[in-house]
Amino acid sequence: MKQHWLQTGNGKAVSCKQIPSLPSLEFNSALAEALENKKRVVSWFGMESGSDIRVFAVCSDTSHSALWVTATMFEAEQRSFPSLASRFPAVHLFECELYEQHGLLPENHPWLKPVRFEHGRKHSLGMHDYPFFPMDGAEVHEVGVGPVHAGVIEPGHFRFQCHGETVFHLEIQLGYQHRGLESLFLQKPLLRQAALAESITGDTSIGHVWAYAQAMEGLTGVTPPERAQWLRVIALELERLAMHIGDLGALSGDIAFLPGLSVYGRLRTEVINTSMALSGSRFGRGLIRPGGVVYDVDSQFLAEYLPRMLTHVEKDMDGINEMLIESPSVIPRLEHTGLLSTAVASEIGVVGFVARSSGIAMDSRHDHPYGGYVFLKSRMGAIPTFRWGDVEARTKLRIAEAKQSIQLIWLSLIHLNDQSSISMPCTTDQIQPDSLVVSMVEGWRGEVVHCVVTGPNRETLRYKIKDPSFHNWFGLAQALRNNGISDFPLCNKSFNLSYSGFDL
C-alpha cells in the first residue's frame, strides 16, 4: 500500500508533489486493494486542471489513526474509468459525483443516479433524464411524497414502491437546492470563509466550522491555544447533546409519548441557551475561527452557569430516559422497526451514530483524534455501539451519546483553568502552496470531512465537503425495506438526515 499511497494525518497538510500520481487503472486497483483490506474511503473527488482532471482518493486506516492519499490524472481524451461500485457499494455515490461534477463516466456503474443538481454542474441533464426505479406486479403501487412537504422542511422527493402497506423499495431523490457551495469557497480569500462553513448545515455549524478551521490551521501550520481547543470541545459536545435530546423529543412525539416530547424539548432549550451564552448564537455560530475561538468565557460561566446546566440536564434526562425505555407503549413500537443490519450498514458505508447503532465501532474523535480529543481519547472508553440497528438501537445510542457528551464537557472544564490566549493569527502568507489537507471532525451525525487543495500562489484550487448525510440517506432507504409505509416518519426521524448537507 505504501508504494501507491502517501500517509498523512487528520488536519495535516502535505505537498501535492509528494502524493503518488498513478495511471488510472493502477489507481483503481490500488483503491480496490485498500477496500479489500478493510480501509474506508472518506473522500474521493476531482479537480479540474485545464482540460485535465486530477482525481484524489483518501482512505481511513483506523488501526494507525492514519489517512492515506493517492491521485491520478485524466487527460482530455480520457473521460471514463471502470466502476468499483458493484464490488464495493459504499463508493457508488463518490463515482456518481465524479460523473456529475467532472463528466468522468464510471463504466458499468450499477445505477448512475444524480447526486444533486448544483449550480454550475458539468452537464445539463435534468431530473427527468433519470427515471425512478420501476416495479411491476399485481397490487404493487407507487406512493410519491415531496419534494414540497407539509411541514417547513427542506425539499426532497421520496418514491415508495409498495405491496399493500409494505414497502419493497424506497428511492430518495434530493438535489432540489442548487447551492453550488463548494464553488463559493473559491470565490473569496480562504481564511474568510468561516461563516460559509457554518452555513453548510445549520444544525452542524460547530462540526463544519471546526473542520474548516482545522484545515486552515493545517495549511498555515498554526496550532490553536490549549484553552481554545477545550472551548471547541465544549461547543461541539453541546451541539451533539442538543441535537440528540431534540431528536429524542421528536421520536417521542412520533409515537405519542407526550411526556418525552415536552421534557426533551425543555432540556434541549437549556442546552442551546448555553451555546448562546458561550457564543452569542444558539447554534454556536461565530465562535470558531481559524487559529482558535473568538469569545472567551468568564469564571462565573465555568464555575456556576455551565456546571448548573449540566447537573440539571443530566438529572432530568436520566428521569425521562427511564420513563421512555420502561414505558410499555414505547419499546414495542421501536424494536424491529427500520432495521439496518451490520452487514448492510458496512457494505453501503454508513457513518456516525447510524453505523454505531448497527454495531460498527467508528468515531473520528477516537479513530482520528484532534484538538482536545487527543487527550480525551483514552478517557472516552469504548465507542458505544448497539448490534441490532433498528429504531430502538438508534434511540438508545442517542441516549448513551448524550450522556457521554455531558461527561466530556465535565472533563473539558478541568482543563479550562489554563488562562492562555484563545486565538493565534492565521494569515494568507502562511498558507502552504501546492498542498492538500484533509480535515475530519465527528459531528453529531457522523464524520464531517473537508479537503482543501491549494495552488502555487496559495490560492484555493478545490474545496471538497462531505457531510455524513452523504452516506446515510441510502441507509434510510435500506432500513425501510419490508416495513409498513406508516413507519417511514419514525424511521426518518431516527436518522434525522440533512438535506442541505447533501445538496451542497
PDB file of C-alpha atoms in Angstrom, residues 8-119:
ATOM      1  CA  THR A   8      -0.875  11.741   6.363  1.00  0.00           C
ATOM      2  CA  GLY A   9      -2.991  12.561   9.390  1.00  0.00           C
ATOM      3  CA  ASN A  10      -6.126  14.409  10.297  1.00  0.00           C
ATOM      4  CA  GLY A  11      -5.617  18.133   9.675  1.00  0.00           C
ATOM      5  CA  LYS A  12      -2.037  17.769   8.433  1.00  0.00           C
ATOM      6  CA  ALA A  13      -1.127  19.404   5.119  1.00  0.00           C
ATOM      7  CA  VAL A  14       1.016  17.548   2.586  1.00  0.00           C
ATOM      8  CA  SER A  15       2.662  18.761  -0.582  1.00  0.00           C
ATOM      9  CA  CYS A  16       0.736  17.765  -3.699  1.00  0.00           C
ATOM     10  CA  LYS A  17       4.082  16.839  -5.265  1.00  0.00           C
ATOM     11  CA  GLN A  18       4.511  14.093  -2.676  1.00  0.00           C
ATOM     12  CA  ILE A  19       1.155  12.476  -3.474  1.00  0.00           C
ATOM     13  CA  PRO A  20       1.639   9.490  -5.830  1.00  0.00           C
ATOM     14  CA  SER A  21       0.144  10.092  -9.256  1.00  0.00           C
ATOM     15  CA  LEU A  22      -0.850   6.706 -10.638  1.00  0.00           C
ATOM     16  CA  PRO A  23      -2.112   5.658 -14.073  1.00  0.00           C
ATOM     17  CA  SER A  24      -5.894   5.486 -13.848  1.00  0.00           C
ATOM     18  CA  LEU A  25      -6.150   1.693 -13.957  1.00  0.00           C
ATOM     19  CA  GLU A  26      -3.437   1.375 -11.329  1.00  0.00           C
ATOM     20  CA  PHE A  27      -5.299   3.976  -9.250  1.00  0.00           C
ATOM     21  CA  ASN A  28      -8.442   1.842  -9.434  1.00  0.00           C
ATOM     22  CA  SER A  29      -6.509  -1.274  -8.464  1.00  0.00           C
ATOM     23  CA  ALA A  30      -4.903   0.489  -5.515  1.00  0.00           C
ATOM     24  CA  LEU A  31      -8.302   1.707  -4.343  1.00  0.00           C
ATOM     25  CA  ALA A  32      -9.845  -1.748  -4.719  1.00  0.00           C
ATOM     26  CA  GLU A  33      -6.952  -3.309  -2.791  1.00  0.00           C
ATOM     27  CA  ALA A  34      -7.393  -0.794   0.028  1.00  0.00           C
ATOM     28  CA  LEU A  35     -11.123  -1.531   0.234  1.00  0.00           C
ATOM     29  CA  GLU A  36     -10.490  -5.267   0.253  1.00  0.00           C
ATOM     30  CA  ASN A  37      -8.122  -4.698   3.175  1.00  0.00           C
ATOM     31  CA  LYS A  38     -10.917  -3.055   5.197  1.00  0.00           C
ATOM     32  CA  LYS A  39      -9.821   0.528   4.570  1.00  0.00           C
ATOM     33  CA  ARG A  40     -12.642   3.023   4.103  1.00  0.00           C
ATOM     34  CA  VAL A  41     -12.911   5.789   1.523  1.00  0.00           C
ATOM     35  CA  VAL A  42     -13.546   9.066   3.344  1.00  0.00           C
ATOM     36  CA  SER A  43     -13.200  11.286   0.274  1.00  0.00           C
ATOM     37  CA  TRP A  44     -12.849  10.756  -3.483  1.00  0.00           C
ATOM     38  CA  PHE A  45     -13.058  13.845  -5.627  1.00  0.00           C
ATOM     39  CA  GLY A  46     -11.824  15.520  -8.791  1.00  0.00           C
ATOM     40  CA  MET A  47     -10.134  18.831  -9.520  1.00  0.00           C
ATOM     41  CA  GLU A  48     -10.031  20.391 -12.949  1.00  0.00           C
ATOM     42  CA  SER A  49      -6.640  21.483 -14.237  1.00  0.00           C
ATOM     43  CA  GLY A  50      -7.084  23.000 -17.691  1.00  0.00           C
ATOM     44  CA  SER A  51      -8.539  20.243 -19.846  1.00  0.00           C
ATOM     45  CA  ASP A  52      -7.247  17.556 -17.469  1.00  0.00           C
ATOM     46  CA  ILE A  53      -8.866  16.335 -14.274  1.00  0.00           C
ATOM     47  CA  ARG A  54      -6.833  15.271 -11.280  1.00  0.00           C
ATOM     48  CA  VAL A  55      -8.645  12.839  -9.015  1.00  0.00           C
ATOM     49  CA  PHE A  56      -7.729  12.330  -5.336  1.00  0.00           C
ATOM     50  CA  ALA A  57      -8.763   9.478  -3.071  1.00  0.00           C
ATOM     51  CA  VAL A  58      -8.436   9.467   0.720  1.00  0.00           C
ATOM     52  CA  CYS A  59      -8.747   6.274   2.766  1.00  0.00           C
ATOM     53  CA  SER A  60      -9.048   5.899   6.522  1.00  0.00           C
ATOM     54  CA  ASP A  61      -6.780   3.489   8.383  1.00  0.00           C
ATOM     55  CA  THR A  62      -8.221   3.465  11.883  1.00  0.00           C
ATOM     56  CA  SER A  63      -5.713   0.962  13.261  1.00  0.00           C
ATOM     57  CA  HIS A  64      -2.969   3.580  12.880  1.00  0.00           C
ATOM     58  CA  SER A  65      -5.117   6.754  13.043  1.00  0.00           C
ATOM     59  CA  ALA A  66      -3.757   7.463   9.572  1.00  0.00           C
ATOM     60  CA  LEU A  67      -5.156   8.796   6.322  1.00  0.00           C
ATOM     61  CA  TRP A  68      -3.802   7.526   3.020  1.00  0.00           C
ATOM     62  CA  VAL A  69      -3.892   9.705  -0.078  1.00  0.00           C
ATOM     63  CA  THR A  70      -3.326   8.887  -3.716  1.00  0.00           C
ATOM     64  CA  ALA A  71      -4.189  10.516  -7.054  1.00  0.00           C
ATOM     65  CA  THR A  72      -4.485  10.011 -10.783  1.00  0.00           C
ATOM     66  CA  MET A  73      -4.809  12.267 -13.809  1.00  0.00           C
ATOM     67  CA  PHE A  74      -7.462  12.021 -16.501  1.00  0.00           C
ATOM     68  CA  GLU A  75      -6.334  13.729 -19.676  1.00  0.00           C
ATOM     69  CA  ALA A  76      -8.746  15.456 -22.048  1.00  0.00           C
ATOM     70  CA  GLU A  77      -9.371  12.401 -24.224  1.00  0.00           C
ATOM     71  CA  GLN A  78      -9.948  10.110 -21.253  1.00  0.00           C
ATOM     72  CA  ARG A  79     -13.297  10.538 -19.590  1.00  0.00           C
ATOM     73  CA  SER A  80     -14.144   7.126 -18.130  1.00  0.00           C
ATOM     74  CA  PHE A  81     -12.901   4.563 -15.647  1.00  0.00           C
ATOM     75  CA  PRO A  82     -14.018   1.094 -14.513  1.00  0.00           C
ATOM     76  CA  SER A  83     -16.617   1.371 -11.803  1.00  0.00           C
ATOM     77  CA  LEU A  84     -15.907  -0.207  -8.413  1.00  0.00           C
ATOM     78  CA  ALA A  85     -19.457   0.268  -7.148  1.00  0.00           C
ATOM     79  CA  SER A  86     -20.644  -3.265  -7.963  1.00  0.00           C
ATOM     80  CA  ARG A  87     -17.897  -4.751  -5.794  1.00  0.00           C
ATOM     81  CA  PHE A  88     -17.917  -2.005  -3.168  1.00  0.00           C
ATOM     82  CA  PRO A  89     -21.352  -0.348  -2.917  1.00  0.00           C
ATOM     83  CA  ALA A  90     -20.002   2.122  -0.340  1.00  0.00           C
ATOM     84  CA  VAL A  91     -18.277   4.087  -3.131  1.00  0.00           C
ATOM     85  CA  HIS A  92     -21.219   4.305  -5.513  1.00  0.00           C
ATOM     86  CA  LEU A  93     -22.093   7.914  -4.654  1.00  0.00           C
ATOM     87  CA  PHE A  94     -18.480   9.050  -4.998  1.00  0.00           C
ATOM     88  CA  GLU A  95     -18.490   7.686  -8.562  1.00  0.00           C
ATOM     89  CA  CYS A  96     -21.824   9.355  -9.336  1.00  0.00           C
ATOM     90  CA  GLU A  97     -20.398  12.621  -8.049  1.00  0.00           C
ATOM     91  CA  LEU A  98     -17.292  12.355 -10.234  1.00  0.00           C
ATOM     92  CA  TYR A  99     -19.559  11.878 -13.253  1.00  0.00           C
ATOM     93  CA  GLU A 100     -21.805  14.732 -12.269  1.00  0.00           C
ATOM     94  CA  GLN A 101     -19.108  17.258 -11.382  1.00  0.00           C
ATOM     95  CA  HIS A 102     -16.465  16.373 -13.959  1.00  0.00           C
ATOM     96  CA  GLY A 103     -18.040  14.176 -16.625  1.00  0.00           C
ATOM     97  CA  LEU A 104     -15.922  11.132 -15.672  1.00  0.00           C
ATOM     98  CA  LEU A 105     -18.069   8.118 -16.560  1.00  0.00           C
ATOM     99  CA  PRO A 106     -17.819   5.130 -14.188  1.00  0.00           C
ATOM    100  CA  GLU A 107     -18.246   2.301 -16.698  1.00  0.00           C
ATOM    101  CA  ASN A 108     -20.790  -0.346 -15.705  1.00  0.00           C
ATOM    102  CA  HIS A 109     -21.921   1.595 -12.670  1.00  0.00           C
ATOM    103  CA  PRO A 110     -24.993  -0.276 -11.381  1.00  0.00           C
ATOM    104  CA  TRP A 111     -27.213   2.776 -11.037  1.00  0.00           C
ATOM    105  CA  LEU A 112     -25.907   6.135 -12.232  1.00  0.00           C
ATOM    106  CA  LYS A 113     -28.467   8.308 -10.492  1.00  0.00           C
ATOM    107  CA  PRO A 114     -27.805  12.006  -9.919  1.00  0.00           C
ATOM    108  CA  VAL A 115     -26.414  13.071  -6.573  1.00  0.00           C
ATOM    109  CA  ARG A 116     -27.558  16.668  -6.740  1.00  0.00           C
ATOM    110  CA  PHE A 117     -28.174  19.419  -9.257  1.00  0.00           C
ATOM    111  CA  GLU A 118     -25.729  22.002  -8.051  1.00  0.00           C
ATOM    112  CA  HIS A 119     -25.226  25.376  -9.599  1.00  0.00           C
TER     113      HIS A 119
END
